[in-house]
Short mmCIF file of C-alpha atoms in Angstrom, two decimals:
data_model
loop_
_atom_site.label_atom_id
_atom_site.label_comp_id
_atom_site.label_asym_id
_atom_site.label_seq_id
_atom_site.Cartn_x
_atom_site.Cartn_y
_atom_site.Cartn_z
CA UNK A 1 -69.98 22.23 22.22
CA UNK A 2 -66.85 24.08 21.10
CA UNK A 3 -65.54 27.13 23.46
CA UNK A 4 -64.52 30.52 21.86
CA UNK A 5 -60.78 31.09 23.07
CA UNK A 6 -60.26 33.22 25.34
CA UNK A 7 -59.40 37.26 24.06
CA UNK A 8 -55.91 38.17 24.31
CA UNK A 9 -54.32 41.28 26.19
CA UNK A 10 -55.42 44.27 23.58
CA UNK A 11 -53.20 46.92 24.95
CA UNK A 12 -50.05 46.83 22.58
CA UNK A 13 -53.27 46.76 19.94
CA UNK A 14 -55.00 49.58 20.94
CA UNK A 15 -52.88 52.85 21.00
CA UNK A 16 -54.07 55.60 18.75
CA UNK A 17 -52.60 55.25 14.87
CA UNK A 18 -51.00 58.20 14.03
CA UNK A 19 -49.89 57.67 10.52
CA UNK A 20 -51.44 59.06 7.95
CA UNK A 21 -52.93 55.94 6.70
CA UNK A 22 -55.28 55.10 9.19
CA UNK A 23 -56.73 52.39 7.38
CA UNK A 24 -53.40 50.33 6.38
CA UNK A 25 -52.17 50.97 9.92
CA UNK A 26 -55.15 49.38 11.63
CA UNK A 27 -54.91 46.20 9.16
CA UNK A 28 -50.69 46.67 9.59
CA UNK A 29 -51.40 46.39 13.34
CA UNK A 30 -53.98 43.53 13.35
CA UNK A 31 -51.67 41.44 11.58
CA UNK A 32 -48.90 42.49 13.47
CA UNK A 33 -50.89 40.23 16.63
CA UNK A 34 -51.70 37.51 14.12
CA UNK A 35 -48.25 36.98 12.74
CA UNK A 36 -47.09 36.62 16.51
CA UNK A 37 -49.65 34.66 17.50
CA UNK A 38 -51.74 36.57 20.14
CA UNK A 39 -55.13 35.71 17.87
CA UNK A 40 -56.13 32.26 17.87
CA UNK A 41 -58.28 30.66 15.26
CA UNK A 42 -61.81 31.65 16.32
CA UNK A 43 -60.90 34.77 18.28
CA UNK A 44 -63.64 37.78 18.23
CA UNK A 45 -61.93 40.60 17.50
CA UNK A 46 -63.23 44.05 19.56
CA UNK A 47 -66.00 45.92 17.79
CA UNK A 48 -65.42 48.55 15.41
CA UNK A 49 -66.65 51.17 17.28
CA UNK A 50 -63.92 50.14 20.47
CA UNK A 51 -61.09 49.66 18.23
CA UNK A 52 -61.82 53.33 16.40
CA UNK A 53 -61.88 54.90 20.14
CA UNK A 54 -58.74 53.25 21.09
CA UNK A 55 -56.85 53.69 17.97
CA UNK A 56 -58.01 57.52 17.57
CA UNK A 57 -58.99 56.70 14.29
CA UNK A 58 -63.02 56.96 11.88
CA UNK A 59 -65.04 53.97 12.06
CA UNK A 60 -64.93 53.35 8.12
CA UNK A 61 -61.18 53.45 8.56
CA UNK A 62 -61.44 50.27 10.74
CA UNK A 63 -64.22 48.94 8.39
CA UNK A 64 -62.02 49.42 5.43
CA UNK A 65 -59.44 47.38 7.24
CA UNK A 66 -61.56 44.70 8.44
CA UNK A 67 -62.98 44.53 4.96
CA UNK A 68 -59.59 44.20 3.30
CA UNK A 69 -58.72 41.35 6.05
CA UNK A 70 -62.29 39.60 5.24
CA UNK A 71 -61.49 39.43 1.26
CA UNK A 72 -57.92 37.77 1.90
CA UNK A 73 -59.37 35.16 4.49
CA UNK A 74 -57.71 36.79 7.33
CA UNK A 75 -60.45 37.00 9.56
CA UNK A 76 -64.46 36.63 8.56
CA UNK A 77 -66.95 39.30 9.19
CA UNK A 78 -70.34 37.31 10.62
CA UNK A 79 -73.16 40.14 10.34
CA UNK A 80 -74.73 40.47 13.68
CA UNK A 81 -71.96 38.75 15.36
CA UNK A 82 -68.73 40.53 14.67
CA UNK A 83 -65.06 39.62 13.27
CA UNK A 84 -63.32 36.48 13.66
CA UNK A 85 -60.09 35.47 13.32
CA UNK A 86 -60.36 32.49 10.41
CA UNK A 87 -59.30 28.85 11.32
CA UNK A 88 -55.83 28.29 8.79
CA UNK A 89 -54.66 31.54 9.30
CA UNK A 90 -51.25 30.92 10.29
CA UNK A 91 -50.69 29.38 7.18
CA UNK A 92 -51.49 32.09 4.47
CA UNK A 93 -50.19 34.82 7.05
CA UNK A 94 -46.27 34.81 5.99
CA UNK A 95 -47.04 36.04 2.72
CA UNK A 96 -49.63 38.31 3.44
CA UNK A 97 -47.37 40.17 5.19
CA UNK A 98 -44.29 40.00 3.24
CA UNK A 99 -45.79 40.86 0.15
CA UNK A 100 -47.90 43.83 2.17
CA UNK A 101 -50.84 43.33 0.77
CA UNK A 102 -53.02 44.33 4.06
CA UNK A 103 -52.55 47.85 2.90
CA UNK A 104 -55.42 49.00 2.19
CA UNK A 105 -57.62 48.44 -0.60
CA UNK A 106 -55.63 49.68 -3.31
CA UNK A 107 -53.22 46.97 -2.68
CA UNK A 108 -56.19 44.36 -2.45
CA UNK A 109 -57.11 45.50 -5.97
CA UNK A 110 -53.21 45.40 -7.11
CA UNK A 111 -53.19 41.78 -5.93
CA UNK A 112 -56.51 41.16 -8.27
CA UNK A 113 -54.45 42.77 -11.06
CA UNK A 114 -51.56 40.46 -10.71
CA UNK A 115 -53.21 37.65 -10.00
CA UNK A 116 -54.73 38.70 -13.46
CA UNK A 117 -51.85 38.65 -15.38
CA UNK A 118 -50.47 35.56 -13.70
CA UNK A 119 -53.23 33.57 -14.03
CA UNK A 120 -53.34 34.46 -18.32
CA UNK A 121 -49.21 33.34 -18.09
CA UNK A 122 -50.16 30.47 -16.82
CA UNK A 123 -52.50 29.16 -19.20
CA UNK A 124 -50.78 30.35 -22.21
CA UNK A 125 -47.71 28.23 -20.84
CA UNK A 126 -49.52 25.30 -20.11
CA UNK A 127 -50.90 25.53 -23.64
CA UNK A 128 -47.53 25.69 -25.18
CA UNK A 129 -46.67 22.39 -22.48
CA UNK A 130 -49.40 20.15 -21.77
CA UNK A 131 -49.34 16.53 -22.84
CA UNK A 132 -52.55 14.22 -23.14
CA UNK A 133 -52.29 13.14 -19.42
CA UNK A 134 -51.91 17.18 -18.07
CA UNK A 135 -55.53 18.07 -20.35
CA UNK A 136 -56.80 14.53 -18.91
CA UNK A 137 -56.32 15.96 -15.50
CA UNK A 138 -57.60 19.49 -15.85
CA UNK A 139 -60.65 17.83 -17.42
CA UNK A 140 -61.62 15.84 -14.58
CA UNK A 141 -61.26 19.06 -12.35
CA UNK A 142 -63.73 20.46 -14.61
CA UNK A 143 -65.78 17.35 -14.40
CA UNK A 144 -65.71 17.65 -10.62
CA UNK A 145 -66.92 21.13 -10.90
CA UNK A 146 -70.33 19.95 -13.17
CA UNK A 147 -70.47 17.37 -10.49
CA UNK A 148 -70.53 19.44 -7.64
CA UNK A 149 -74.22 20.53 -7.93
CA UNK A 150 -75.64 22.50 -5.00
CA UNK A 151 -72.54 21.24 -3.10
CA UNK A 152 -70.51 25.12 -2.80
CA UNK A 153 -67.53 23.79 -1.28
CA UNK A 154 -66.90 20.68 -3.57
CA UNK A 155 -67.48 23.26 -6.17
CA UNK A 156 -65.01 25.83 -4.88
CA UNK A 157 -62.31 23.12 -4.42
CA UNK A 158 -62.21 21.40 -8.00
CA UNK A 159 -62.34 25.36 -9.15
CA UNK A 160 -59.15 26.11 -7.31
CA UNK A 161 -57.61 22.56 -8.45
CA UNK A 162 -58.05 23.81 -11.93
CA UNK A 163 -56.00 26.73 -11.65
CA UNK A 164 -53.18 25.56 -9.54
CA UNK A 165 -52.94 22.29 -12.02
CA UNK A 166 -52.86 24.27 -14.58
CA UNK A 167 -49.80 26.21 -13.04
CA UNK A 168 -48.33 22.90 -12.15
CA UNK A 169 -48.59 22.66 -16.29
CA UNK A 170 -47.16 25.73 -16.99
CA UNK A 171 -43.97 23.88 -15.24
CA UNK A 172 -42.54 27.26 -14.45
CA UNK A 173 -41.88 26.51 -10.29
CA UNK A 174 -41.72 30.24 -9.49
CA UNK A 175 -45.45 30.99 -11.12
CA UNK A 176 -46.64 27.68 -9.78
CA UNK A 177 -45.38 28.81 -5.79
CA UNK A 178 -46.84 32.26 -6.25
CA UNK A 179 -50.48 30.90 -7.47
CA UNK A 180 -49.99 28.31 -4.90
CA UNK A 181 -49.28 30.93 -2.03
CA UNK A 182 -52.65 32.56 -2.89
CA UNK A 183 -54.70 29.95 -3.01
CA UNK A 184 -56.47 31.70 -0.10
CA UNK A 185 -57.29 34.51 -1.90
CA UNK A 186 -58.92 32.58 -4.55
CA UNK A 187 -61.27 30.38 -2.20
CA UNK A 188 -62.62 33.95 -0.34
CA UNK A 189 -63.04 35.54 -3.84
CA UNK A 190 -65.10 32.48 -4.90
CA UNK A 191 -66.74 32.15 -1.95
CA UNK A 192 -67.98 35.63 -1.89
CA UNK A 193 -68.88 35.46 -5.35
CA UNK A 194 -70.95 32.50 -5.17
CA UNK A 195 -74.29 34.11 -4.39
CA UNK A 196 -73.86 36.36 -7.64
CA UNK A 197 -76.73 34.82 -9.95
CA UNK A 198 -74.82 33.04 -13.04
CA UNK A 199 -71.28 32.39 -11.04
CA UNK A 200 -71.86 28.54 -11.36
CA UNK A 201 -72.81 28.53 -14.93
CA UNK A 202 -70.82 31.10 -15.80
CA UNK A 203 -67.45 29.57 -14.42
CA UNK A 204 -68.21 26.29 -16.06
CA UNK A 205 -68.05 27.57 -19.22
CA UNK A 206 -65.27 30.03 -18.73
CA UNK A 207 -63.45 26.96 -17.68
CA UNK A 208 -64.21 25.18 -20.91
CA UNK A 209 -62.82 27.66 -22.48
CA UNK A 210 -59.56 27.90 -21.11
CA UNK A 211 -59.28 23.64 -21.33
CA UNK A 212 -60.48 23.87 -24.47
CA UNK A 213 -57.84 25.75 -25.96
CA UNK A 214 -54.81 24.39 -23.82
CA UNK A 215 -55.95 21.22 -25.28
CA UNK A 216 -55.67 22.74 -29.18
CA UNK A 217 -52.27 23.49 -27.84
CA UNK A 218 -53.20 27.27 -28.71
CA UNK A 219 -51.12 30.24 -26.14
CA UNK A 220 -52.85 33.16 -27.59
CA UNK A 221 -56.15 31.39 -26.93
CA UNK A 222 -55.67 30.06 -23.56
CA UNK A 223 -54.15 33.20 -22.28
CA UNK A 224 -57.47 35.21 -24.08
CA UNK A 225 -59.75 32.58 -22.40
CA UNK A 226 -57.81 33.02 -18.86
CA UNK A 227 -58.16 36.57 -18.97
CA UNK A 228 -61.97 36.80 -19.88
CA UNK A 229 -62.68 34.32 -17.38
CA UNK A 230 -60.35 36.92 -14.58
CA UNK A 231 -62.32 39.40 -16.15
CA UNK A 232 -65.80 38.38 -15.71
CA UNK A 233 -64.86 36.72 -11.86
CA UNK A 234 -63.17 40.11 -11.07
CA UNK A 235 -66.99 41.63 -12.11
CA UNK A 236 -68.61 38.85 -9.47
CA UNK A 237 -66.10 39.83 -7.06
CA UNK A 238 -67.02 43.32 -7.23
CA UNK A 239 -70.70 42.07 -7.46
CA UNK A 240 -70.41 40.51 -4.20
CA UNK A 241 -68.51 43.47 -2.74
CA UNK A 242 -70.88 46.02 -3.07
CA UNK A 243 -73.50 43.93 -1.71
CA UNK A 244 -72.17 44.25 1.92
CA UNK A 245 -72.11 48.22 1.32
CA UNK A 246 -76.22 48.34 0.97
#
C-alpha cells in the first residue's frame, strides 16, 4: 500500500499575495515550491479555502490557479479529494516556468494559440520533407491509434507520437525541442478531452487528414489539415473545460 509523503513546511507559501494579480501570484508561488523541490510527487496540496485565508486572496482566485496548474499537468485536481502534485513533474517544470506560462489563464490560452501555429508549421514542413520511410512511420502511429480501442492511454500515446514525429519530419531542431518540451501539455489536453463524445473518431480522421496530405507532399494542405484538426481539439478542450464549471 503506497504512503502519501509527508506535507512540507507551508509557511514561506502562505503569506498574503499582494499583487494585483492574485491569481498568477498564487500559481507564481506554487511553482515557486515545486521548482525547489518542497512538493513531492503525490503531495496534497492545502484546500482552497486555507490557502485563500492565508494568502489574503478570493477563493476563485486560487481555483483559477489550481485550474491553470491542472490543464498543464502540474498538479491534478481529484473531485472530492483535493489537489495533487502530479508524478513527472520535475521534468516539464523548467519550462513552465521559464516560458511563464502559470500566469493565469490568458497565458494558458496564449500557449493553445502557439501551440496552434506551431503545430500547422510543422506539418506543412514535413510535407515539403518527408520521404517514404517518414509517411511509413506516421502511418503506423495512426495505425496504433485505430488499434488502441477502449485502451485511453495507448490511444493518447500513439496521438502524441504523431505529432512529435511529425516535428522530427519537419527536421527544423528548434520546432522539434519546443513541441517536444510540451508534450505535457498535449497528454492533459487529450486526456481531458477524451470524455467529449466524438474525440476518438473525430481525431482519427483529423489525423488522416494531416498524413494524407504530407504524403501528397502538399504544405498548403497539411498545414490546412493541422490547423482544423487544432481547431476542432481546441473546441474539445474547451468542451471538457466547462464541464468542471457545472
Amino acid at each position: 500500500m503506497s504512503t502519501q509523503p509527508e506535507a512540507p513546511d507551508f509557511t514561506s507559501l502562505l503569506r498574503p499575495v499582494v499583487r494585483e494579480s492574485s491569481v498568477s501570484e498564487v500559481a507564481k508561488r506554487l511553482l515557486d515550491h515545486l521548482s525547489e523541490g518542497n512538493l513531492k510527487p503525490g503531495t496534497r496540496l492545502p484546500a482552497e479555502r486555507q490557502l485563500a485565508d492565508a494568502l489574503g486572496v478570493a477563493r476563485s482566485s486560487v481555483r483559477g490557479a489550481l485550474s491553470a496548474l491542472d490543464v498543464l499537468g502540474i498538479i491534478e485536481i481529484r473531485p472530492g479529494s483535493g489537489s495533487y502534485v502530479r508524478e513527472g513533474t520535475s521534468e516539464f517544470l523548467p519550462r513552465a516556468i521559464n516560458w511563464g506560462l502559470m500566469l493565469g489563464q490568458r497565458r494558458t490560452q496564449d500557449l493553445v494559440e502557439v501551440r496552434t501555429f506551431m503545430e500547422g508549421m510543422s506539418a506543412r514542413l514535413a510535407a515539403d520533407r518527408a520521404s517514404e520511410a517518414d509517411v511509413e512511420r506516421l502511418e503506423k502511429h495512426l495505425e496504433r491509434m485505430r488499434e488502441a480501442g477502449t485502451d485511453v492511454k495507448a490511444f493518447i500515446d500513439a496521438d502524441i507520437a504523431f505529432h512529435l514525429e511529425t516535428a522530427n519530419i519537419a527536421r527544423n531542431t528548434v520546432l522539434s525541442d519546443i513541441l517536444h518540451s510540451i508534450r505535457a501539455l498535449l497528454q492533459v489536453w487529450m486526456e481531458r478531452a477524451g470524455d467529449i463524445e466524438g474525440t476518438v473518431s473525430g481525431t482519427l480522421h483529423e489525423h488522416g487528414a494531416v498524413l494524407d496530405a504530407i504524403r501528397a507532399g502538399d504544405p498548403e494542405g497539411a498545414d490546412a489539415a493541422m490547423a482544423e484538426h487544432m481547431r476542432l481539439a481546441s473546441d474539445r478542450l474547451r468542451l471538457s473545460l466547462r464541464g468542471d464549471d457545472e
